[in-house]
Structure formats: structure tokens, C-alpha cells
Short mmCIF file of C-alpha atoms and ligand atoms in Angstrom, two decimals:
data_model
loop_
_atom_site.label_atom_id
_atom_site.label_comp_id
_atom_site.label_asym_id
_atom_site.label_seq_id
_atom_site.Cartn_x
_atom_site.Cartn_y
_atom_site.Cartn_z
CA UNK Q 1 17.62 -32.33 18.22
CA UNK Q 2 16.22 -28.66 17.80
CA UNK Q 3 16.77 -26.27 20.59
CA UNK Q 4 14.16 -24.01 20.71
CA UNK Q 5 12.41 -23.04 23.75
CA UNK Q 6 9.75 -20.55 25.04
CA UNK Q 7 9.23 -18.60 28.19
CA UNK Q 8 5.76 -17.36 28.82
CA UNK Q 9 6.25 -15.95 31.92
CA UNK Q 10 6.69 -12.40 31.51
CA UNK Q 11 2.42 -12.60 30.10
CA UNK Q 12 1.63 -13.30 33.52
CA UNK Q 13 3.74 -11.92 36.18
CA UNK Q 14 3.67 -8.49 34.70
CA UNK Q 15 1.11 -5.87 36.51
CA UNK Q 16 -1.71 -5.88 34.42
CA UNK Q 17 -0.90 -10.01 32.79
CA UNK Q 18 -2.71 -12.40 32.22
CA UNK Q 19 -4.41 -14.20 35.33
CA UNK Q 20 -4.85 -17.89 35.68
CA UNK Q 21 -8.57 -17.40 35.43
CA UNK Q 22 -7.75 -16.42 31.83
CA UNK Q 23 -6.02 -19.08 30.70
CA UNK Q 24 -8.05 -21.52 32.65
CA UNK Q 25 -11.54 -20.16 31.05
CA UNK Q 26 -9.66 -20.86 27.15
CA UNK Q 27 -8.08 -24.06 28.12
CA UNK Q 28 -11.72 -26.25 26.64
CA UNK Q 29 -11.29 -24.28 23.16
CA UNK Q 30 -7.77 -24.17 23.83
CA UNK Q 31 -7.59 -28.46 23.73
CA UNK Q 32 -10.24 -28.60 21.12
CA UNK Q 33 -8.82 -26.30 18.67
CA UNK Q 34 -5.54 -28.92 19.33
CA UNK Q 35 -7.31 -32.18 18.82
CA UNK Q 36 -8.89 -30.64 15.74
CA UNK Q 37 -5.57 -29.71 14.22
CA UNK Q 38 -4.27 -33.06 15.29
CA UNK Q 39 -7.38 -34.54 13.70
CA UNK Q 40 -8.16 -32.85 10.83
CA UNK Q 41 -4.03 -33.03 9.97
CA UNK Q 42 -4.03 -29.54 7.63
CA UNK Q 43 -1.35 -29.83 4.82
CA UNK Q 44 1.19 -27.73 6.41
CA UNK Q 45 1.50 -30.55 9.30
CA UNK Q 46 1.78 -33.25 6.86
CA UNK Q 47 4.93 -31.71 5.25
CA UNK Q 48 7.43 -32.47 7.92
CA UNK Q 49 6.84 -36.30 7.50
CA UNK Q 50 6.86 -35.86 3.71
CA UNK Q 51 10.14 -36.28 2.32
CA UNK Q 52 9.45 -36.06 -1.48
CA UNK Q 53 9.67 -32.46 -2.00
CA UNK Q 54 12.91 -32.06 0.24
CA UNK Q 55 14.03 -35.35 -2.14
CA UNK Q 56 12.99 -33.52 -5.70
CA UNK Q 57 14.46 -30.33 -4.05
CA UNK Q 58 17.16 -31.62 -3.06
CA UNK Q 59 18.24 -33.23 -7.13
CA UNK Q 60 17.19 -30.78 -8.78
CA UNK Q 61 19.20 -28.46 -6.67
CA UNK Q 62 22.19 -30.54 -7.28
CA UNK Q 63 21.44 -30.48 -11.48
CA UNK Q 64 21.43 -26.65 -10.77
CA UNK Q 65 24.89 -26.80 -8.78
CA UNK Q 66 26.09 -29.08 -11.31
CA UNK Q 67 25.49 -27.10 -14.60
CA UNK Q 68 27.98 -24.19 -12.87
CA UNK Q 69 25.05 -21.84 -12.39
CA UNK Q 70 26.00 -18.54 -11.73
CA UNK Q 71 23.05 -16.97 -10.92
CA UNK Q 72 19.64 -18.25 -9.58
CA UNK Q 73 16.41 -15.53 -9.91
CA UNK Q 74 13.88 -16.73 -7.47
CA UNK Q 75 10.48 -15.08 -8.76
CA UNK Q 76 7.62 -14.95 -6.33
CA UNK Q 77 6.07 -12.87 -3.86
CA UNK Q 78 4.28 -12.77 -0.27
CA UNK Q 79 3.80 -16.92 0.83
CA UNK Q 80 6.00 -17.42 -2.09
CA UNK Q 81 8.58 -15.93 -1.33
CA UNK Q 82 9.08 -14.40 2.29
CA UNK Q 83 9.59 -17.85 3.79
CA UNK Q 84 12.77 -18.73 1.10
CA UNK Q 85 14.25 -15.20 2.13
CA UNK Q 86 13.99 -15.69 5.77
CA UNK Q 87 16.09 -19.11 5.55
CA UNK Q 88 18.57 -17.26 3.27
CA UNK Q 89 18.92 -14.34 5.61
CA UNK Q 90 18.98 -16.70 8.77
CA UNK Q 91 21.59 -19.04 7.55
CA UNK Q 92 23.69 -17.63 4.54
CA UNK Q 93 26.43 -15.50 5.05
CA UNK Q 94 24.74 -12.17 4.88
CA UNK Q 95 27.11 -11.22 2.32
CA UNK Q 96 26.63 -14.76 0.41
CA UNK Q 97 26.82 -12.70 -3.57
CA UNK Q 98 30.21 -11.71 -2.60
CA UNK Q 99 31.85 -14.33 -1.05
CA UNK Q 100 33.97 -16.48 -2.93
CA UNK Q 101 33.38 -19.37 -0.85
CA UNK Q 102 29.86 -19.36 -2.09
CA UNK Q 103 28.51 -23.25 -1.98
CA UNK Q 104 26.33 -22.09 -5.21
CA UNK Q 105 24.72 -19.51 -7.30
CA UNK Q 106 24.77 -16.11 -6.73
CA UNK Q 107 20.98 -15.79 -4.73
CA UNK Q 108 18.47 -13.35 -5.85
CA UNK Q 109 14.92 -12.79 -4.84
CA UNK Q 110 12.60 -10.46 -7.07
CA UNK Q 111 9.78 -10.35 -4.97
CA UNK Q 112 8.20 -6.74 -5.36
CA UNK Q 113 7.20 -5.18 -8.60
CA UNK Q 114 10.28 -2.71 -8.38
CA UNK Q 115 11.94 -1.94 -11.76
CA UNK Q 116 14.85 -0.54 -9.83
CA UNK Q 117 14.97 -3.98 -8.05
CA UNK Q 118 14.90 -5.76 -10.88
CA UNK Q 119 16.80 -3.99 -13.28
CA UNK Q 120 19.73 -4.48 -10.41
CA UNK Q 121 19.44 -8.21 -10.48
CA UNK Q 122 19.02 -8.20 -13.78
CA UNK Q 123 22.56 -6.23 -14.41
CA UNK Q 124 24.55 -8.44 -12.06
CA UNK Q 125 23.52 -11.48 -13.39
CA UNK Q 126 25.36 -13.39 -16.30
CA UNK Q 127 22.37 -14.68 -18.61
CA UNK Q 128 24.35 -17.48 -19.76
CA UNK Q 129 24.40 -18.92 -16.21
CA UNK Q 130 21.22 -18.20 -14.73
CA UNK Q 131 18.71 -20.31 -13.65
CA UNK Q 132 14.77 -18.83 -12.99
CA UNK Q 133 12.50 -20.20 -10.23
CA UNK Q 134 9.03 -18.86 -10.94
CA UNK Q 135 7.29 -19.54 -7.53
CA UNK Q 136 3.25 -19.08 -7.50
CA UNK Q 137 0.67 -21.35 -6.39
CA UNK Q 138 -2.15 -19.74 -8.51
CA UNK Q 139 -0.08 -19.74 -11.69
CA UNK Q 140 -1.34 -15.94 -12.25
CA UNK Q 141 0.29 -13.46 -9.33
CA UNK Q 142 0.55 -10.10 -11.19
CA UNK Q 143 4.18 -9.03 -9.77
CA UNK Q 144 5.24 -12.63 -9.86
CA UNK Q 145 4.51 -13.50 -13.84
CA UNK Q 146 5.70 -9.75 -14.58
CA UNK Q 147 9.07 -10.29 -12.84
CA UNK Q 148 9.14 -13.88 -14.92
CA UNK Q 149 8.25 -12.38 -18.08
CA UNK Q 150 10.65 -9.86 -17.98
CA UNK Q 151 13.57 -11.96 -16.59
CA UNK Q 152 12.49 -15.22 -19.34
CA UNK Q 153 12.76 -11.74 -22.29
CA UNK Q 154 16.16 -11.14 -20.91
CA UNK Q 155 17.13 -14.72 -20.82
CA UNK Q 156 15.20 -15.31 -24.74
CA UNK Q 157 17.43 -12.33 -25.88
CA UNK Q 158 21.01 -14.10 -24.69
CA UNK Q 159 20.16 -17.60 -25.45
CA UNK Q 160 17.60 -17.79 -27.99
CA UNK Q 161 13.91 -18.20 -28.12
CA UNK Q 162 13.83 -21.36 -26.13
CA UNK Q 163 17.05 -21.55 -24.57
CA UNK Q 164 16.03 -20.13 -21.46
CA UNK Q 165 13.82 -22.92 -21.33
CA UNK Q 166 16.76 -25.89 -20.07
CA UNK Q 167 17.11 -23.93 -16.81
CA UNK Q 168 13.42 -22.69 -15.57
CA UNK Q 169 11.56 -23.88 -12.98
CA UNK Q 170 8.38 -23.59 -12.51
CA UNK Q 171 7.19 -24.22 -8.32
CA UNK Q 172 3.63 -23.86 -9.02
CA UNK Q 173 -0.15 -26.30 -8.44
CA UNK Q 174 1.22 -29.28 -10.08
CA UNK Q 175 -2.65 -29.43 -12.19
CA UNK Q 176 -4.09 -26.43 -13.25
CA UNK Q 177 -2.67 -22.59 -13.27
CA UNK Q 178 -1.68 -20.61 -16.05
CA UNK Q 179 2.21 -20.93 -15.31
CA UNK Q 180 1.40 -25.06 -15.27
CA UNK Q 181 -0.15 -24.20 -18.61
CA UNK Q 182 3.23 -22.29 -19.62
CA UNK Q 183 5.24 -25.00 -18.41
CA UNK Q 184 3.96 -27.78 -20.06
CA UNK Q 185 4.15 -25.89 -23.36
CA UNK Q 186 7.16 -24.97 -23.09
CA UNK Q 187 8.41 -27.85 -21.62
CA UNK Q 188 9.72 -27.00 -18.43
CA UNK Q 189 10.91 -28.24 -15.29
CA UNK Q 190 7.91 -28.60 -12.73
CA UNK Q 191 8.03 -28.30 -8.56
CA UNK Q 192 4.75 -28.73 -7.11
CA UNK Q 193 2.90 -26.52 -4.38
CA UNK Q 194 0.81 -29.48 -2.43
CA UNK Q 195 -3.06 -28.42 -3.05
CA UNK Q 196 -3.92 -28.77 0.33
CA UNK Q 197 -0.66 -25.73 1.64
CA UNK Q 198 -1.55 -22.70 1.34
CA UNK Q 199 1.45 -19.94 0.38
CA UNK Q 200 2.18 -18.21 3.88
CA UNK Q 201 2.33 -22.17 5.21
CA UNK Q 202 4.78 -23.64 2.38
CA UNK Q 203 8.00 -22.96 3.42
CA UNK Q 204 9.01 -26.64 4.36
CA UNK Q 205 7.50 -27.37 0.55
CA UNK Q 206 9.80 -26.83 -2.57
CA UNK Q 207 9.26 -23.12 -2.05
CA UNK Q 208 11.45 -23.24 0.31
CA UNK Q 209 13.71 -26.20 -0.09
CA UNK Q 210 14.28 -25.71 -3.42
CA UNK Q 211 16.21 -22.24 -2.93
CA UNK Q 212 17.72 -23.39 0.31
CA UNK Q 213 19.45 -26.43 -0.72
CA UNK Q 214 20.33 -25.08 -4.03
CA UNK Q 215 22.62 -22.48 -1.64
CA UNK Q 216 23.76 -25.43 0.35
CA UNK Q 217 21.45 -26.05 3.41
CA UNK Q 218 20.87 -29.01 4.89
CA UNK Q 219 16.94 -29.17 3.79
CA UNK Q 220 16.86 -32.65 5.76
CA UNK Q 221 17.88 -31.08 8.92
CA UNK Q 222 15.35 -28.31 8.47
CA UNK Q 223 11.84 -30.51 8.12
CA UNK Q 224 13.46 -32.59 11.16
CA UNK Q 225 13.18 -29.63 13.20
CA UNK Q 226 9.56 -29.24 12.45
CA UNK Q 227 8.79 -33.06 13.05
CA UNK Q 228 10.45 -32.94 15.82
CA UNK Q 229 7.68 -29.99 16.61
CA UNK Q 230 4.83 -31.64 15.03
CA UNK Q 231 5.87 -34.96 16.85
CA UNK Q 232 6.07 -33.19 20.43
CA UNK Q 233 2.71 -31.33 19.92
CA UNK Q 234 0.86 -34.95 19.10
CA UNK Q 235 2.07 -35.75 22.05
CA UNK Q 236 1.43 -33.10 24.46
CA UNK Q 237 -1.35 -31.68 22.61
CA UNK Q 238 -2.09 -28.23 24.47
CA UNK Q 239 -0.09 -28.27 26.66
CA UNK Q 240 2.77 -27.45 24.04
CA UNK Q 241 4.24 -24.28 24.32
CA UNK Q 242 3.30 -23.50 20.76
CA UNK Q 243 -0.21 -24.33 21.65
CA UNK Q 244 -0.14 -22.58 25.02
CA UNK Q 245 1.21 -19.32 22.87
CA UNK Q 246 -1.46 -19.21 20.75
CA UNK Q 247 -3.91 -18.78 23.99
CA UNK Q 248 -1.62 -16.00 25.40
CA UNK Q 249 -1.22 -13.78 22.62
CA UNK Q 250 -5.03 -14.36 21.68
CA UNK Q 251 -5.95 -13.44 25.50
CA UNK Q 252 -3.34 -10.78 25.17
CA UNK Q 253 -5.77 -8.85 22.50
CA UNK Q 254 -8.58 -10.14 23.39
CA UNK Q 255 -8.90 -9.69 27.10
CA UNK Q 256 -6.09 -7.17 28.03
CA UNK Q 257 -6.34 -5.18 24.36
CA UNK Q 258 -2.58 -6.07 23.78
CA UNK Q 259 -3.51 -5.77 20.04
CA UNK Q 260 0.02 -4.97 18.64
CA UNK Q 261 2.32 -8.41 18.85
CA UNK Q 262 5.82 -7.07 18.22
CA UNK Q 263 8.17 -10.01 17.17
CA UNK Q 264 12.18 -8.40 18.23
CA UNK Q 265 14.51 -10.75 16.86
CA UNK Q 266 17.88 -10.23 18.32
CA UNK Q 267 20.01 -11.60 15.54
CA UNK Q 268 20.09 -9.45 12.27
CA UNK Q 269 19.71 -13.13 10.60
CA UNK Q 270 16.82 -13.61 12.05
CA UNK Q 271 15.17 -10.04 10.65
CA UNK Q 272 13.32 -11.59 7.45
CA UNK Q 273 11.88 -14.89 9.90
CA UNK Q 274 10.20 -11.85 11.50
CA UNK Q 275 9.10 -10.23 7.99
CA UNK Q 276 7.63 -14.21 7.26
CA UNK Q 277 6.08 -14.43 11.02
CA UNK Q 278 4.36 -10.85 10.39
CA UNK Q 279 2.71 -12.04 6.91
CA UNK Q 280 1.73 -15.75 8.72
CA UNK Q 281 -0.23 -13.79 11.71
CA UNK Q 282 -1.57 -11.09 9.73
CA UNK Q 283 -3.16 -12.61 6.08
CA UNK Q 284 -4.45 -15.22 8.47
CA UNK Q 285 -6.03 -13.80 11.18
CA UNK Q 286 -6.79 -9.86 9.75
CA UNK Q 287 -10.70 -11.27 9.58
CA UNK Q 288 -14.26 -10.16 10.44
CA UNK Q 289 -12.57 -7.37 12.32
CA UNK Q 290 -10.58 -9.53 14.54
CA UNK Q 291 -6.79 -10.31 14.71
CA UNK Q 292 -3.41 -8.63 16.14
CA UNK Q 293 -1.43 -6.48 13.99
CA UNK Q 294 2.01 -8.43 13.68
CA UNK Q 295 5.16 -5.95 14.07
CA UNK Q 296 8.89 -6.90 13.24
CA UNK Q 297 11.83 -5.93 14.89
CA UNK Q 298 15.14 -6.30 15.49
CA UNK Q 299 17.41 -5.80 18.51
CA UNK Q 300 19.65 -4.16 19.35
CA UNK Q 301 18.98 -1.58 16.88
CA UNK Q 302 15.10 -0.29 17.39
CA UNK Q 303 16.07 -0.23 20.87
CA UNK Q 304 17.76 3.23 19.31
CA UNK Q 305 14.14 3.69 17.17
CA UNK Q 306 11.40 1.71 18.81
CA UNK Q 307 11.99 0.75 22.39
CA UNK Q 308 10.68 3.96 23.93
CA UNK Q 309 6.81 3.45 22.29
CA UNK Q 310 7.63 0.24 23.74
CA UNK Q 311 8.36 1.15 27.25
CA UNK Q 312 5.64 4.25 27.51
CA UNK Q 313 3.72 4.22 24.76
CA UNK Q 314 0.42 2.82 24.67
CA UNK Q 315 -0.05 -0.47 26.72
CA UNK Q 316 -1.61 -1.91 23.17
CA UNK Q 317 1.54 -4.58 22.60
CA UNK Q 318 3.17 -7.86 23.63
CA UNK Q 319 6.77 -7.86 22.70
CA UNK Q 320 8.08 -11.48 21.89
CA UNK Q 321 11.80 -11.81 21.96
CA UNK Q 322 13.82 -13.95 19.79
CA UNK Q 323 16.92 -14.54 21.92
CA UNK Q 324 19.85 -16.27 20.52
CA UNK Q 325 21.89 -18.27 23.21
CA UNK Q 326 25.03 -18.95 20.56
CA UNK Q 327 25.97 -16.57 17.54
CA UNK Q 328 28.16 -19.09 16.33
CA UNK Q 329 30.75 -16.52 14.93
CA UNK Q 330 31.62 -13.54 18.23
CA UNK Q 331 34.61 -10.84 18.14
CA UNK Q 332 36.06 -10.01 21.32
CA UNK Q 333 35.94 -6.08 21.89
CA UNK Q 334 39.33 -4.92 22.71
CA UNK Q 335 40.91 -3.18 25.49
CA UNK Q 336 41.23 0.59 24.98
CA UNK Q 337 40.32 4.00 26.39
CA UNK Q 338 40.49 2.76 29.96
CA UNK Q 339 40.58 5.95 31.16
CA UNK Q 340 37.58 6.79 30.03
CA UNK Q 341 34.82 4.97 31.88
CA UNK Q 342 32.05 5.60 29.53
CA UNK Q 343 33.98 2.84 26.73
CA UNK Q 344 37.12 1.35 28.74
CA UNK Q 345 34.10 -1.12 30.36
CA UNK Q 346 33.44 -2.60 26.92
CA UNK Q 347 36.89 -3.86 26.17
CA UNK Q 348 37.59 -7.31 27.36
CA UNK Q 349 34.03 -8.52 26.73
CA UNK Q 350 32.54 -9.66 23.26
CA UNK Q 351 30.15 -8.47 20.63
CA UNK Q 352 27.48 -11.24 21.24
CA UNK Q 353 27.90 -10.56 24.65
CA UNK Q 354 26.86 -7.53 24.34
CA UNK Q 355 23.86 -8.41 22.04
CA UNK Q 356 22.59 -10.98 24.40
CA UNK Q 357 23.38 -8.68 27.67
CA UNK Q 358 21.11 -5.46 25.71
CA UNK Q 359 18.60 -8.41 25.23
CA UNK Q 360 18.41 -9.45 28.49
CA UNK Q 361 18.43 -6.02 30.00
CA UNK Q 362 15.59 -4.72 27.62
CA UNK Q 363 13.46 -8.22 28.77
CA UNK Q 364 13.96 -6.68 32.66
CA UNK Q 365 13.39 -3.15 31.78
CA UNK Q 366 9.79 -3.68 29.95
CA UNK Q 367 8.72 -6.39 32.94
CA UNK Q 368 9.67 -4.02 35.34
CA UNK Q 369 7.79 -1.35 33.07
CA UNK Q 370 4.52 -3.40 33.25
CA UNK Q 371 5.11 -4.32 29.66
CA UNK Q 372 4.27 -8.06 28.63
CA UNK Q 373 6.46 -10.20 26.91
CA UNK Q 374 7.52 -13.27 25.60
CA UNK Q 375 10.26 -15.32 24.60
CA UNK Q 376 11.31 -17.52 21.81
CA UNK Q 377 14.94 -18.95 22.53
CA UNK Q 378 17.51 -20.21 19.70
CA UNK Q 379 20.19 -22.37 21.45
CA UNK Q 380 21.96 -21.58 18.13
CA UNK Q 381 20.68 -20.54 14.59
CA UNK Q 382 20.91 -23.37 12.15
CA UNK Q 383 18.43 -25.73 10.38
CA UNK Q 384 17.16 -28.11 12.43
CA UNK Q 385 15.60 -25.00 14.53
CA UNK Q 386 14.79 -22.87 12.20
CA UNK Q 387 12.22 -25.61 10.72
CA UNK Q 388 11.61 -25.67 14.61
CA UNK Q 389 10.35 -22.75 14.47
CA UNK Q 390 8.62 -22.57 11.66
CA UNK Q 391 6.76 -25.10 12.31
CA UNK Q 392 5.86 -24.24 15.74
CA UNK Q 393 4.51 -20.05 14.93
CA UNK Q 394 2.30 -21.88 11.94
CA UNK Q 395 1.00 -24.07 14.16
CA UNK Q 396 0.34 -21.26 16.76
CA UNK Q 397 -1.24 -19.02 14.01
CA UNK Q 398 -3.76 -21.93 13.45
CA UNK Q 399 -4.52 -22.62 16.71
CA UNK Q 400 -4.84 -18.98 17.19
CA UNK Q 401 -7.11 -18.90 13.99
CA UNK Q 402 -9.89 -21.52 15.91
CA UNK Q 403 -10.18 -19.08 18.96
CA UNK Q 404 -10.91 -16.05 17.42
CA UNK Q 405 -12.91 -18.38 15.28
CA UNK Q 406 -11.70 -17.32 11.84
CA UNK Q 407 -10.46 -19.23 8.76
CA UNK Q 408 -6.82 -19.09 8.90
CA UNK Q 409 -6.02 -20.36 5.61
CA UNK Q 410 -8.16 -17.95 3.49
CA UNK Q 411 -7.24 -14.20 2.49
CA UNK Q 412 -10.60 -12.82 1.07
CA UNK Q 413 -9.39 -9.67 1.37
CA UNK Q 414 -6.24 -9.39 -1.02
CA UNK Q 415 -8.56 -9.68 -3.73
CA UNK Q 416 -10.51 -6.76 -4.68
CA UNK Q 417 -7.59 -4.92 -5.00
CA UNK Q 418 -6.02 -7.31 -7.38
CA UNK Q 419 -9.41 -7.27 -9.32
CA UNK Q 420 -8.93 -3.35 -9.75
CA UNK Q 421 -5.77 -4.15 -10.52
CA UNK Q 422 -6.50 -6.53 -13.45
CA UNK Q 423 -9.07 -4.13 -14.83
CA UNK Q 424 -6.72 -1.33 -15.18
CA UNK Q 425 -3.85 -3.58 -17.01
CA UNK Q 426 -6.44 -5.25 -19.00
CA UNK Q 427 -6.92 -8.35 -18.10
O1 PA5 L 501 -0.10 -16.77 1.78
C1 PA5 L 501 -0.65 -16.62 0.70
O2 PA5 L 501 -1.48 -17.44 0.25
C2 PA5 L 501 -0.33 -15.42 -0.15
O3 PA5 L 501 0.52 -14.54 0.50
C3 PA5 L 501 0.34 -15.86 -1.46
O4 PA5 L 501 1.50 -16.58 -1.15
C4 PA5 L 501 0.68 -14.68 -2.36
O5 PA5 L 501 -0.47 -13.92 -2.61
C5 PA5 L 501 1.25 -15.18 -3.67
O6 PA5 L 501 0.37 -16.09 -4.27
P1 PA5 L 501 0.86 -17.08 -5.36
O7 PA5 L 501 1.79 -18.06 -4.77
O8 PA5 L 501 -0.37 -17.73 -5.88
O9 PA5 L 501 1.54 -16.27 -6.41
#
């Protein structure tokens, strides 16, 4: 079962939260936008109770393991790649290259255009053992078939023309696309991006699965997280915290103009689910001139960078906490100094002790500052929650996308600049 729970209460009590009358004057839209999702059954809920992509993910993963890959590029960029780097981040060791104990590949993501990115990948990784996965749903992303053609002209120059061919995969519309065109020319191995998910929602498709298991998750574990999500919210419809969020952080901008929602993940693993939140809420709710502008965080450290705008800066944000009950791995701080009182208090207690006490104590200080806030709470980080989660913040950005009554799953406005883009490269 998935431990994940949520604590709205710091929206209200605050001076200057949320009232009841709010939330009670939503609630109609609130249950309709629910029974519409519920209803209407949008790709992205469909996927937990799908288990052929975690099943093709899952082989193909193992045929990668298998073969004694050394490397494994993952090509993509924005929906395509900030969901697979969040589950890396959030469950790998966060030194998983260097580890000898490594359950596969050496893990890369080239997700910007950055020649010095990936000219490093590109010089760590042993050609004869690498395996590409060229991740876009369009089958024409700029960055993403630049990064691929470079990486396939490194890979054509070790192994031959073609021989790069036996260990690409292309995660792509499994119909139409240029890259579906490339791949069926050239023969290659084919993950498809269901029609009906859009990028920023297909993390629990074999965008995601495909890089997580081939690194050893448990990609079972993580889509029973989200049923368990999707499964809860059919049941309590609205009334589901994830639901219920959706409401507060809309009121928050709407009615108190909270318009900054600062996600502060304390857990450095958890930094890059925060990077993946901030492009869910942003690309699909930045419409019409509505929308919150989605901030990442992470404690403790911008308590030493951002905590003070927090605290008495504008009263324009809603900071939601990601708290972390178990860290799975602690170190006990050791006794020293205990003369001098401003470190002897530290030894005898433990590092995620500490974490979780600053996390705590920053939760007080901004309540008793006036400041709302939320929180999301981890009992520990591993799978099954994680696909909780996932689950539950795309299901809030929905919801969230019928009360401010935009379309959530569209991103008009990425394109003009991609069409100035094309003219000046020549497309
Ligand atoms: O969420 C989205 O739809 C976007 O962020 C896309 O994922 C991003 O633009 C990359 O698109 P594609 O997968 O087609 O390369």
C-alpha cells in the first residue's frame, strides 16, 4: 500500500486562508470537474490499470540488461523526459554511474540542446555497449532528434552504418511521426506513446518505465501506487485530497492572489519530482492569462537562499511541503565540541533528524508568519508512492485545469517559437 498523505490545513487556519465560504462556493465545479474526469476517463487515468507498457518495458529492459549494456542514452526532452529523471533521482543511488553495485547501465539523460552536455555523455560512454532511447511523441522535437542524430553518428562511426541499429529504441506515436518513419526504415525497436497521453502526463507509460526498470525499479510497484490513487479517487470522488488540492491552490490564486505555488521537497531525491511537478502545472495551466507559476525547491538548503522571500516577501505564494517521514538510509551525528553550545547540541541526534526537525520548524515558522502552506507526506520514498504521487498532482493539475476552465492537455503556446526556430535551421 502507498503511503502518501496530505495536510491542507495550514490553507485555512493561517490569517488571511482560505474560509469555508470559499471552498464551499467551488465545491459544485469542484464535484463536476471530478465526475467528468471520472467520466470522460483521460488517457493518463487509464495507464495505471494498463499493464502492457510496464510488461513491454519491463522485457525489453531485461534484453537491454542482458546484452551487458554499459551505457543507456535516454534522448528526449520536457514530458519526455523530466518524468524518467525524477524517478531516477528519487530512487537511484544519487551516485548510480559510479557505483559498482549498479543493477544496470550506466544512466544518462540528454535532455537540453547543450553540446557541453552532450559531448560529456558522449566521452564517458563506451559505444560498443550503449544502448539509445529516442523518446518523442511527435517524432520531430528539435533538441530531441539533434541529440539522436548526433549520438546514432557516434554510434554509426564505432559499429558501422547500421550497427547502431540492434540497440535503439525508439518511444515514440506508435503510427505516424517522423522518428516512426525512421524506425521502421531502419528497422528498429518500437515503444509506443498511447495517442490519447499527452508528454507532461506519460510518466507511468514506457517513457518512464522503460528507463526505470532498465536501472532496476520495480515498474509494477510504481503503477500500483497510482491505482491505488486512481482507485481511491473513484471512490471518494471530491472529496479526495488530490481533488480537494486542486480547489485550494486554485482558490489560493484566484481568491487570495497566492499566484506563486512553491513545491519544497525536503529530500534532495525528491528535487527533479519537483522539476516534473513545475512543468505538469505550468504547460498546462499557463492559458488565456490564467494559471500559478509553479516554483521548485528543496529543503533544507533554500532555507539558506529562499526562505526569507518566503517568510516576508510578498504574500503572492503557497508553499507545499514534501515531507519525508523515513530516509531509509540516516547517520547519527556524533558527540563532540560539548563545550561549545552552539554544535555540542547536534551530537547524539541524526542527520534525518535534523532534516525532518528544519522541516517541521520551517512549516511552524511560515503559519505563524501568516504564510499558507501545504503538505504532501512520503511515509518513505520508494515506488509504490512515488507512482502515488504522480498520479495524484496529474490528477490535481486536471482538476485544476476545469476550474480555471482551461484545456489542460494542450500547449499552444510552445509553438511559435519552435516555428521561428524551424525557419532559421531550415526546415
Ligand atoms: O508535455 C508536453 O507535451 C511537452 O512538454 C512535450 O513532452 C515536449 O515538448 C516534447 O515533445 P515530444 O515528446 O513530442 O518530443
Amino acid at each position: 500500500m502507498a503511503d502518501v498523505t496530505f495536510d491542507f490545513t495550514n490553507l485555512i487556519e493561517v490569517e488571511g486562508g482560505l474560509e469555508q465560504r470559499d471552498i464551499s462556493e467551488t465545491r459544485p465545479r469542484l464535484e463536476e470537474a471530478a465526475k467528468r474526469l471520472l467520466g470522460d476517463s483521460p488517457g493518463f487515468m487509464r495507464l495505471p490499470k494498463t499493464s502492457e507498457y510496464a510488461e513491454a518495458s519491463a522485457a525489453l529492459a531485461e534484453e537491454i540488461r542482458a546484452s551487458g549494456a554499459t551505457d543507456f542514452i535516454h534522448i528526449g526532452i520536457g514530458g519526455s523526459a523530466l518524468g524518467p529523471m525524477a524517478v531516477h533521482k528519487a530512487l537511484r543511488h544519487p551516485y548510480y554511474n559510479l557505483i559498482s553495485e549498479r543493477p544496470g547501465p550506466r544512466m544518462h539523460f540528454a535532455e537540453n540542446v547543450d553540446p557541453t552536455t552532450l559531448s560529456a555523455i558522449l566521452d564517458v560512454s563506451e559505444p560498443g555497449g550503449t544502448w539509445v532511447n529516442v523518446v518523442t511523441k511527435s517524432g520531430s522535437t528539435a533538441e530531441t532528434m539533434a541529440n539522436f542524430l548526433v549520438v546514432r553518428g557516434r554510434l554509426a562511426e564505432a559499429l558501422g552504418d547500421f550497427g547502431y541499429q540492434e540497440r535503439t529504441i525508439a518511444t515514440t506515436d506508435p503510427e505516424e511521426g517522423f522518428l516512426k518513419q525512421i524506425a521502421d526504415r531502419e528497422d528498429l525497436k518500437v515503444l509506443p506513446v498511447p495517442k490519447d497521453v499527452g508528454g507532461r502526463f506519460s510518466v507511468l507509460t514506457p517513457v518512464g518505465l522503460l528507463p526505470a526498470a532498465v536501472s532496476g525499479l520495480d515498474v509494477d510497484a510504481m503503477l500500483a501506487g497510482a491505482r491505488q490513487c486512481v482507485e481511491e479517487v473513484e471512490e471518494r470522488g471530491a472529496e479526495h485530497p488530490a481533488i480537494v488540492g486542486a480547489a485550494m491552490h486554485y482558490l489560493m490564486d484566484t481568491a487570495r492572489g497566492r499566484n506563486v505555488r512553491v513545491m519544497m521537497a525536503y529530500s534532495d531525491a525528491l528535487e527533479r519530482l519537483a522539476a516534473w511537478f513545475v512543468q505538469l502545472w505550468a504547460e498546462s495551466l499557463g492559458k488565456d492569462g490564467k494559471g500559478s507559476t509553479p516554483h521548485g525547491a528543496v529543503g533544507t538548503t533554500d532555507q539558506h537562499s529562499q526562505v526569507q522571500l518566503y517568510m516576508e516577501g510578498p504574500h503572492d505564494k503557497v508553499v507545499e511541503i514534501i515531507e519525508v517521514e523515513n530516509h531509509g538510509r540516516d547517520l547519527e551525528i556524533p558527540k563532540a565540541y560539548s563545550d561549545l553550545e552552539g554544535v555540542g547540541y547536534l551530537g547524539g541526534h541524526s542527520i534525518a533528524e535534523l532534516l525532518n526537525v528544519e522541516c517541521d520548524a520551517t512549516r511552524e515558522a511560515l503559519t505563524e508568519a501568516g504564510r499558507p502552506n501545504s503538505t504532501i507526506k512520503l511515509g518513505e520514498i520508494n515506488e509504490e508512492n512515488l507512482g502515488y504521487v504522480f498520479q495524484a498532482l496529474e490528477i490535481q493539475t486536471a482538476i485544476s485545469g476545469s476550474l480555471y476552465g482551461v484545456d489542460a492537455f494542450d500547449q499552444p503556446g510552445v509553438e511559435a517559437g519552435k516555428e521561428i526556430t524551424y525557419k532559421r535551421m531550415g526546415r
